[in-house]
Short mmCIF file of C-alpha atoms in Angstrom, two decimals:
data_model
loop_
_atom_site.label_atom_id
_atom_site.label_comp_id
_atom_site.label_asym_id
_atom_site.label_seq_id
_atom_site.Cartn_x
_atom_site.Cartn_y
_atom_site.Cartn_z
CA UNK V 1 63.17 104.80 123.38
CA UNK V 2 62.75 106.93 119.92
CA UNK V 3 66.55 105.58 119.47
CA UNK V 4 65.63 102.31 119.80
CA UNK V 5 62.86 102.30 117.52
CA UNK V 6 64.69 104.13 114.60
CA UNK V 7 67.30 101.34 115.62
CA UNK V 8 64.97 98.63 114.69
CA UNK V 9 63.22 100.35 111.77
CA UNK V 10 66.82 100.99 110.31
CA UNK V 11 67.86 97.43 110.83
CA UNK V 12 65.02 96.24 109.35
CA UNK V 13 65.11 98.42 106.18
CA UNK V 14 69.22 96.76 106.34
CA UNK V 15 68.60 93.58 106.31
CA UNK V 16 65.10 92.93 104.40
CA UNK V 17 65.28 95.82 102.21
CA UNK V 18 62.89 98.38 101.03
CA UNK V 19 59.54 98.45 103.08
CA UNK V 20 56.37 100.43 103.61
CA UNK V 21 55.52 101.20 106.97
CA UNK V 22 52.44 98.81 107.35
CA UNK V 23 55.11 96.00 106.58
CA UNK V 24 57.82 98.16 108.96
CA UNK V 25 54.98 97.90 112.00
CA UNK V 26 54.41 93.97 111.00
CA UNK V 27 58.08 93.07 111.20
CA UNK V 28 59.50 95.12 114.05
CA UNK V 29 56.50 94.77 116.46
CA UNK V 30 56.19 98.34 116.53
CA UNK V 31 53.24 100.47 116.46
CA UNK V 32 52.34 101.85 112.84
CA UNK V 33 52.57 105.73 115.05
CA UNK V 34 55.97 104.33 116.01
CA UNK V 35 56.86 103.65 112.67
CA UNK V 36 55.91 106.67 111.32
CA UNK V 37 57.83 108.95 113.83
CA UNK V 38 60.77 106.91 113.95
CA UNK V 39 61.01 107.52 109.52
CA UNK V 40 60.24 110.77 110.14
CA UNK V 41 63.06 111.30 112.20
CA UNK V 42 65.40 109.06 109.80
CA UNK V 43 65.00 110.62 106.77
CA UNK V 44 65.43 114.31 108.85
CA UNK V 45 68.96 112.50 109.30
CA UNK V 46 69.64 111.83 105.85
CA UNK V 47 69.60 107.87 107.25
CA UNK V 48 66.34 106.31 105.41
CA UNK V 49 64.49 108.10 102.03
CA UNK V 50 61.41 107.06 100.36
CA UNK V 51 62.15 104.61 97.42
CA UNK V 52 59.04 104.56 95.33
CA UNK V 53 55.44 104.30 96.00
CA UNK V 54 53.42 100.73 96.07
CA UNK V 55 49.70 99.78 95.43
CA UNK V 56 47.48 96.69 95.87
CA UNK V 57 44.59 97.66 94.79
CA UNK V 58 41.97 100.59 94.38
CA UNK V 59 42.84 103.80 97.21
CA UNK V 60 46.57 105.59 97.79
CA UNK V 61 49.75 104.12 96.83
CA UNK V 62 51.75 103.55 100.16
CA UNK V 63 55.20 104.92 100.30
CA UNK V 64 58.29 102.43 100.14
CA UNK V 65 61.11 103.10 102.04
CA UNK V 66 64.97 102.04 102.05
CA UNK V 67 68.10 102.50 103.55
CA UNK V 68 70.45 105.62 101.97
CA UNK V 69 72.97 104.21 100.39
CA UNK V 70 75.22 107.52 100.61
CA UNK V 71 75.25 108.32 104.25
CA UNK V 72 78.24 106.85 103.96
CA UNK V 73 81.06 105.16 103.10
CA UNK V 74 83.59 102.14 102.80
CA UNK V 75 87.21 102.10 101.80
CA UNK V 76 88.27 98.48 101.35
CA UNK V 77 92.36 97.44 100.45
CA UNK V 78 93.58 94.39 99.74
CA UNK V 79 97.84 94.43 99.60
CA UNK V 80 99.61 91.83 97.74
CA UNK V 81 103.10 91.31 96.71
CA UNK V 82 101.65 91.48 93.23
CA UNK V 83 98.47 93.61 92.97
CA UNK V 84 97.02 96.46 95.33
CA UNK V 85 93.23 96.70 94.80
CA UNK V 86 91.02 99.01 96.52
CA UNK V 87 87.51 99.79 95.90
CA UNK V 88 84.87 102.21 97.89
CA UNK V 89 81.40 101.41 98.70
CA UNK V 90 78.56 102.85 99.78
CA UNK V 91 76.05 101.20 102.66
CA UNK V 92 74.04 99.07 100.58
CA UNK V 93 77.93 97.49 99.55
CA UNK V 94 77.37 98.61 96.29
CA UNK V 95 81.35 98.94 94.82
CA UNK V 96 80.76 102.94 93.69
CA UNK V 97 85.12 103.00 92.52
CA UNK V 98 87.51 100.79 92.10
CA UNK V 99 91.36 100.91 91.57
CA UNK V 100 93.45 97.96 90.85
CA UNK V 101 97.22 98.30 90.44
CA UNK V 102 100.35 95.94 90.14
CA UNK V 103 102.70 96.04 93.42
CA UNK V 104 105.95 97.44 92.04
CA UNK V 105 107.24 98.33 95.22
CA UNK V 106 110.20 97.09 97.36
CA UNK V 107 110.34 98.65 100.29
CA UNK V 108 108.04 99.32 103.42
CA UNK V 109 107.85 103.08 103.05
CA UNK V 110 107.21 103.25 99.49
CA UNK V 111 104.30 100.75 99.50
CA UNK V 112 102.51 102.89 102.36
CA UNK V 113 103.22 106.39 100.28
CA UNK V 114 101.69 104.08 97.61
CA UNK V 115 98.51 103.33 99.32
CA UNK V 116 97.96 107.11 100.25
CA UNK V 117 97.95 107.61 96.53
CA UNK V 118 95.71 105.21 95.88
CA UNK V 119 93.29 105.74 98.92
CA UNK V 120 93.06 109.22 97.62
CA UNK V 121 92.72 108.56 93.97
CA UNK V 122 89.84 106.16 94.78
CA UNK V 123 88.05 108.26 97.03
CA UNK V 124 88.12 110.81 94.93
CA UNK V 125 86.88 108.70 91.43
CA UNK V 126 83.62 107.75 93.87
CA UNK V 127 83.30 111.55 94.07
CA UNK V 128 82.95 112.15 97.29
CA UNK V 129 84.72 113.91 100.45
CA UNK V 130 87.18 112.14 102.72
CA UNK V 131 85.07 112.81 105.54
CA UNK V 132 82.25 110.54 103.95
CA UNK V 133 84.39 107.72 104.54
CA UNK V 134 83.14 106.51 107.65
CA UNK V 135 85.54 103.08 107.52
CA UNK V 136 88.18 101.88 106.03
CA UNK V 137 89.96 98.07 106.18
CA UNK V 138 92.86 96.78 105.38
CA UNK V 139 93.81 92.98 104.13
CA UNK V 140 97.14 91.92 104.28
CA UNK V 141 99.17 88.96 104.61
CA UNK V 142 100.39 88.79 108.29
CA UNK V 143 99.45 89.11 111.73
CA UNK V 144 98.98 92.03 113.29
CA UNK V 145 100.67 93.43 116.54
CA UNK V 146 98.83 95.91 118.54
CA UNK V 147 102.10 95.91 121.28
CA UNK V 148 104.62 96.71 118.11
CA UNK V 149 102.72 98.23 115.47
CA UNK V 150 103.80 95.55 113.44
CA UNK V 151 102.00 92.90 110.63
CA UNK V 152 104.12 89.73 112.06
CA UNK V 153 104.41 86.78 109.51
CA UNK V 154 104.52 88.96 106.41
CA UNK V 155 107.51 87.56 104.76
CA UNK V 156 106.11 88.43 100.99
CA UNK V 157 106.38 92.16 101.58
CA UNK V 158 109.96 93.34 102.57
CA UNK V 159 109.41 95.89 105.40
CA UNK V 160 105.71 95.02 106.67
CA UNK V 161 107.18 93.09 109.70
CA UNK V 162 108.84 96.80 111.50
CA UNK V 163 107.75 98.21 114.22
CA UNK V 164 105.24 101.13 113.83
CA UNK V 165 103.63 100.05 110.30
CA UNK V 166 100.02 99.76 111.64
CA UNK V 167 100.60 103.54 112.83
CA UNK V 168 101.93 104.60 109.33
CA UNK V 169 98.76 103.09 107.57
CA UNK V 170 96.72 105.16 109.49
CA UNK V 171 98.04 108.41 108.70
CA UNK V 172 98.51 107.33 105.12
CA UNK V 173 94.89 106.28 105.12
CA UNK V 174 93.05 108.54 107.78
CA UNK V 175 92.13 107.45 111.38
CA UNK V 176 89.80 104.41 111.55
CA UNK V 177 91.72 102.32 109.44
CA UNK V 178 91.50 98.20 110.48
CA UNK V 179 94.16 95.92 109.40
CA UNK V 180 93.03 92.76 108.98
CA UNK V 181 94.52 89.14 108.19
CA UNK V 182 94.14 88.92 104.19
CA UNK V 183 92.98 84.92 104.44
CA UNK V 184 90.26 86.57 107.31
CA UNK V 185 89.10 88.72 104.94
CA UNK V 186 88.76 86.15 101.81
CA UNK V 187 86.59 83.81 105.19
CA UNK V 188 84.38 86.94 105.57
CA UNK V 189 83.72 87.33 102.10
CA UNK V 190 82.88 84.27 100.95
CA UNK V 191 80.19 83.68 104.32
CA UNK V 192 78.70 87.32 102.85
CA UNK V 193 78.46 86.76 99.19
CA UNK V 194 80.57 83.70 98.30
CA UNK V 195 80.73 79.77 98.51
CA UNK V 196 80.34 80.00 102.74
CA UNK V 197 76.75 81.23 102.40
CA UNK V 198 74.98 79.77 105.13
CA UNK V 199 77.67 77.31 106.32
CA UNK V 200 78.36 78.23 110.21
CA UNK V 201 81.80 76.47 110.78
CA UNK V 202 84.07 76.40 107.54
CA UNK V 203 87.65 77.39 106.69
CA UNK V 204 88.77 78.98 103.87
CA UNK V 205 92.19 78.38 102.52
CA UNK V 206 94.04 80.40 99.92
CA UNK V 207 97.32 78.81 98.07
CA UNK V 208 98.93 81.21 96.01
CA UNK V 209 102.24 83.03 96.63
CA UNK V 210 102.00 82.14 100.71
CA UNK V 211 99.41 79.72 102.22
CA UNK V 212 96.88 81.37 104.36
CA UNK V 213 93.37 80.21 106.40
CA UNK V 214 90.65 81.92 108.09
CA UNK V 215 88.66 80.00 110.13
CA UNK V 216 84.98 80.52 111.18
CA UNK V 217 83.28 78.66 113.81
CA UNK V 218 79.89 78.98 114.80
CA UNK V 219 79.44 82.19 112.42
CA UNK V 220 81.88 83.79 114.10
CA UNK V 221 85.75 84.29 112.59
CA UNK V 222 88.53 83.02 114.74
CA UNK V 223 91.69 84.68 115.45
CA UNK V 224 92.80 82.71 118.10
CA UNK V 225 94.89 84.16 121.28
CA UNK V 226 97.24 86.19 119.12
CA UNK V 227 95.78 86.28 116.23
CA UNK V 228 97.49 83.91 114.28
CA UNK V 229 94.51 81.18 114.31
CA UNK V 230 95.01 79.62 110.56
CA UNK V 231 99.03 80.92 109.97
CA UNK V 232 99.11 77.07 108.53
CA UNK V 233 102.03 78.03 106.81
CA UNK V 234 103.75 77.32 109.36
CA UNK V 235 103.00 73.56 109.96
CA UNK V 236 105.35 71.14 110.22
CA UNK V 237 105.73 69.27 107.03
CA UNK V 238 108.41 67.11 105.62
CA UNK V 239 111.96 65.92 107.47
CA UNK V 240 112.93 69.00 110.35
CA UNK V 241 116.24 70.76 109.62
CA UNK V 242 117.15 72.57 112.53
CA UNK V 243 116.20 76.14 111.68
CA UNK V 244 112.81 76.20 110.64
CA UNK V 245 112.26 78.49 107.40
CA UNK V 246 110.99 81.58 107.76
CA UNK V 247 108.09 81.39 105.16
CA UNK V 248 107.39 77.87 107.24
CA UNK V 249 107.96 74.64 106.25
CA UNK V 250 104.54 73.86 104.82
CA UNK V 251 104.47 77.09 102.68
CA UNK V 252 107.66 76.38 101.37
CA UNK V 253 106.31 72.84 99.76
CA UNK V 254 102.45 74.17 98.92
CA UNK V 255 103.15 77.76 97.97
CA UNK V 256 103.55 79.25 93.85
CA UNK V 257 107.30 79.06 93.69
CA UNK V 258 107.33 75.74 95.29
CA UNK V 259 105.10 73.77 92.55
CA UNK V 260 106.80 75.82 89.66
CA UNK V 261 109.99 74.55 90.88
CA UNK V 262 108.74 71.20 91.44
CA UNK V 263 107.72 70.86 87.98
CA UNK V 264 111.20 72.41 86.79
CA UNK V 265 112.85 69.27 88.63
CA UNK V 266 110.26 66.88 86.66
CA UNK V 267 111.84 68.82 83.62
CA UNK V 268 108.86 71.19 82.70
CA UNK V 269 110.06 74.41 82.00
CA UNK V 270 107.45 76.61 83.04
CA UNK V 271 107.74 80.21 84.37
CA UNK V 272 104.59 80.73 86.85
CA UNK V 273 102.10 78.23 87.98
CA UNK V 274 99.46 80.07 85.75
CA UNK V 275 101.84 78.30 82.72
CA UNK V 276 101.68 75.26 84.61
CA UNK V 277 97.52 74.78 85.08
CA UNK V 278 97.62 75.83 81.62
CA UNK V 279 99.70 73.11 80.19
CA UNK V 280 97.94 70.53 82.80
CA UNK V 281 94.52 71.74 81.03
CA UNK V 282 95.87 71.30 77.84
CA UNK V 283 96.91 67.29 78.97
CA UNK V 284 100.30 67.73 79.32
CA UNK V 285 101.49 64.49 81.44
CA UNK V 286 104.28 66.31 83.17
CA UNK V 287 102.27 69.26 84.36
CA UNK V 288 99.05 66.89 85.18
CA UNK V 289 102.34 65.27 87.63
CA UNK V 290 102.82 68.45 89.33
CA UNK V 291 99.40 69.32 89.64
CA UNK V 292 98.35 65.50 91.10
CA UNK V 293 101.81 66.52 93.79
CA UNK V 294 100.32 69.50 94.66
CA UNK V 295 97.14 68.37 95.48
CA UNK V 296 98.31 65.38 97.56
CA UNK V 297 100.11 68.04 99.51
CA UNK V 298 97.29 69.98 99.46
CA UNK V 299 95.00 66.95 101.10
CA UNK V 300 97.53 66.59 104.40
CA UNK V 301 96.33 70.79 104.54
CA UNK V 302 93.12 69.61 104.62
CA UNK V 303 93.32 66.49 106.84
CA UNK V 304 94.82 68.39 109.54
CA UNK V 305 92.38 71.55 109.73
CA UNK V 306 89.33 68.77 109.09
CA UNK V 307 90.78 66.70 112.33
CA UNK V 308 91.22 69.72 114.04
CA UNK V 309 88.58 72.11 113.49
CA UNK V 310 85.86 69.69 111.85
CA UNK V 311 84.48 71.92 109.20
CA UNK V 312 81.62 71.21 107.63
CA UNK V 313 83.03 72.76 104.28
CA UNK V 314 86.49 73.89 103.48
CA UNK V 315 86.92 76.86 100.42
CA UNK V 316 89.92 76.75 97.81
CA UNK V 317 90.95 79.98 96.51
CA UNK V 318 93.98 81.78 95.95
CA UNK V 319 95.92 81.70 92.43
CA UNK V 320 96.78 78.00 93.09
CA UNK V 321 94.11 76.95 95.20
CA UNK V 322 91.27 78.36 92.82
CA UNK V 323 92.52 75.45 90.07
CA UNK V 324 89.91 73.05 91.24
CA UNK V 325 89.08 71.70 88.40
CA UNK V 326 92.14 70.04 88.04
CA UNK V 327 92.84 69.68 92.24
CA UNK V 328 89.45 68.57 93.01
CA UNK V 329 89.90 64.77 91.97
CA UNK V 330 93.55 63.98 93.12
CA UNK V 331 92.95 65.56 96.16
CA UNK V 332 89.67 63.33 96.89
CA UNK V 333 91.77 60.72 96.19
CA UNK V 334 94.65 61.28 98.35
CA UNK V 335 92.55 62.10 100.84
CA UNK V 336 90.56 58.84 101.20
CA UNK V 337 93.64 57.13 101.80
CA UNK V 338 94.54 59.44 104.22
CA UNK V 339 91.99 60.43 106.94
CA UNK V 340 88.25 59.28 107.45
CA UNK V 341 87.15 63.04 107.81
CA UNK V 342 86.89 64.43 104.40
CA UNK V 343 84.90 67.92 104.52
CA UNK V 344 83.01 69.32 101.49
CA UNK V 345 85.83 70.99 99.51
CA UNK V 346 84.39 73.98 96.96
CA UNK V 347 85.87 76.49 94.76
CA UNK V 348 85.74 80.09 96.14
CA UNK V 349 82.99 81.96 94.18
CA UNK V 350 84.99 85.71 94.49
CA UNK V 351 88.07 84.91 92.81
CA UNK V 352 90.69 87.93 93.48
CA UNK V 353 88.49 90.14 94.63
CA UNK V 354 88.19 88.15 97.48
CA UNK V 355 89.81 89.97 100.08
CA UNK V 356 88.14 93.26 98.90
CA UNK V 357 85.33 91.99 99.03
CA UNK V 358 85.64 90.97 103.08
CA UNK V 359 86.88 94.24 103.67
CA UNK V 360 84.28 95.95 102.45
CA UNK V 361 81.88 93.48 104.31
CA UNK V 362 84.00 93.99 107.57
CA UNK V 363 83.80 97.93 107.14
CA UNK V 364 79.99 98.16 106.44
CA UNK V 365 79.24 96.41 109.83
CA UNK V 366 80.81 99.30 111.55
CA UNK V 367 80.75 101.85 108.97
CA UNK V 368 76.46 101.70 109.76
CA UNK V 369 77.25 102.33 113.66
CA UNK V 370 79.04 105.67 113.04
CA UNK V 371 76.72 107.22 110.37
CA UNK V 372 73.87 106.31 113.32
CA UNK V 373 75.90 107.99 115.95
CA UNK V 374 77.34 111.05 113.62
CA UNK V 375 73.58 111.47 113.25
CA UNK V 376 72.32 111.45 116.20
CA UNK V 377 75.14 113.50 117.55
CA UNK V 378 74.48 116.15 114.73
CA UNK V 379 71.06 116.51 116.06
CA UNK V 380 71.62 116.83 119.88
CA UNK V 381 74.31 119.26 119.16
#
């Protein structure tokens, strides 16, 4: 029963914030007695400390209390083909280091030797042990494969698809690592502290080197049966050739390279899609062309997750995808004359930090299980 109530005090103090214990007792139900033993034995745990001190009127000042942020901590990773970010944070989700770093590598091995680097280097900048690290997640493009040990669908990263990589990520990284779908990671995010906020059935879509989705329904995220739920790269799109390409035919026609060689064939000679939004901002006809293509493609994306799924909002990120400004009105257009369901499309709100930031969100749920337990095992022991 004590576990219980420092359960509910802690969760409390979690998800309202700092509180004194006359407020604690209000909004648990518990007895102010209850209260008080139950803080007493949190803060013997290093789990809850007193914040500051309060006063409404003449008499003491109550003690505030909060959450400790350092009990533990979060390693978040987001892997790219062009950038590896990874940032640490503490319970309260509070970013505490931060390393960001351009993907250089081509191969499977040297990417995960890589990571061990930068897991280290990071953890050491927040300047604190390993053994503080109480969770750590992964987001990367791909699917992973408990059976193999494999991230399935990860064509952008030579190498990611062999057996046994989920394994080598661990010991580059420590035990409890979770990898986790990248486009998962950017859903999570944005419901925590993004554009999804409060929406209980959405998809988020990012267009940028690949295509990717994660898909949350009823404020829960959806994987599907083998965790592939929102792999929409893979749609059918266009005139079938026999072999279907291995990126998928509807990444091949929506991704980066696709619209920068799209507007090479108009006769735009631009190097990166970043040069092409740029020109299209500037008014350049031929790149506003591209653009206006890309977004009609973009609105058969959305007309088959909307007829499917039935969002009741659907968030654009990614390097491509994030353009709204420029997307936003052709792709209202094309959709009207293409479907009667036309979900509330939005710009993501975490840009590239997305997927760190859903990591970090995915870790702290269970990274605040294990500092409870490591505490409570500390003092039965």
């Amino acid at each position: 029963m004590r576990e219980l109530n420092q359960r509910a005090v802690l969760d409390r103090l979690r998800t309202a914030g700092p509180a004194t214990r006359p407020l604690l007792a209000r909004d648990t139900g518990l007895s102010k007695p209850t209260v008080g033993q139950a803080l007493l034995d949190l803060e013997r745990r290093h789990l809850v400390r007193e914040v500051g001190r309060t006063s409404t009127g003449p008499g003491r000042s109550a003690v505030v209390y909060g959450e400790n942020p350092a009990a533990g901590f979060v390693l978040g990773v987001d892997v790219g083909r062009e950038r590896l970010r990874l940032a640490v944070a503490d319970l309260s989700g509070a970013v505490v280091s931060r390393v960001d770093e351009r993907n250089r590598c081509r191969s499977a091995r040297s990417l995960v030797n890589l990571l061990r680097e930068l897991g280290e280097h990071t953890v050491s900048a927040a300047g604190i042990s390993p053994a503080e690290v109480v969770a750590k997640v992964v987001g990367s493009p791909g699917v992973p494969d408990v059976k193999t040990g494999a991230l399935q669908h990860a064509q952008n990263l030579p190498g990611w698809g062999r057996r046994g990589l989920l394994e080598e990520l661990t010991g580059a990284l420590g035990q409890g690592v979770v990898v986790e779908n990248d486009a998962n990671l950017v859903a999570v995010g944005e419901m925590t502290a993004g554009a999804a906020r409060g929406a209980d059935t959405f998809v988020s879509i990012m267009v940028g080197t690949g295509i990717g989705m994660g898909i949350v329904v009823n404020g829960q995220l959806f994987r599907g049966a083998h965790g592939a739920a929102g792999e929409i790269g893979y749609l059918p799109y266009g005139t079938t050739q026999g072999t279907p390409p291995d990126r998928g035919m509807l990444e091949n026609e929506v991704s980066g390279d696709s619209i920068v060689r799209k507007a090479r064939q108009q006769g735009l000679e631009v190097k990166s899609a970043k040069e092409l939004f740029e020109l299209a901002r500037k008014g350049d006809k031929q790149a506003l062309r591209a653009v206006t293509e890309e977004a009609k493609q973009l609105a058969f994306v959305v007309g088959a997750v909307a007829a499917v799924i039935d969002p009741e909002l659907v968030v654009l990120g990614g390097g491509i995808g994030s353009n709204t400004d420029l997307l936003a009105d052709p792709l209202e257009e094309a959709l009207r004359g293409t479907t009667p369901l036309r979900p509330k499309i939005v710009a993501g709100e975490l840009g590239e930090t997305a997927v760190l930031s859903g990591a970090i969100a995915m870790g702290l749920g269970s990274a605040r299980e294990v500092v409870f337990d490591r505490a409570l095992e500390r003092k039965t022991s």
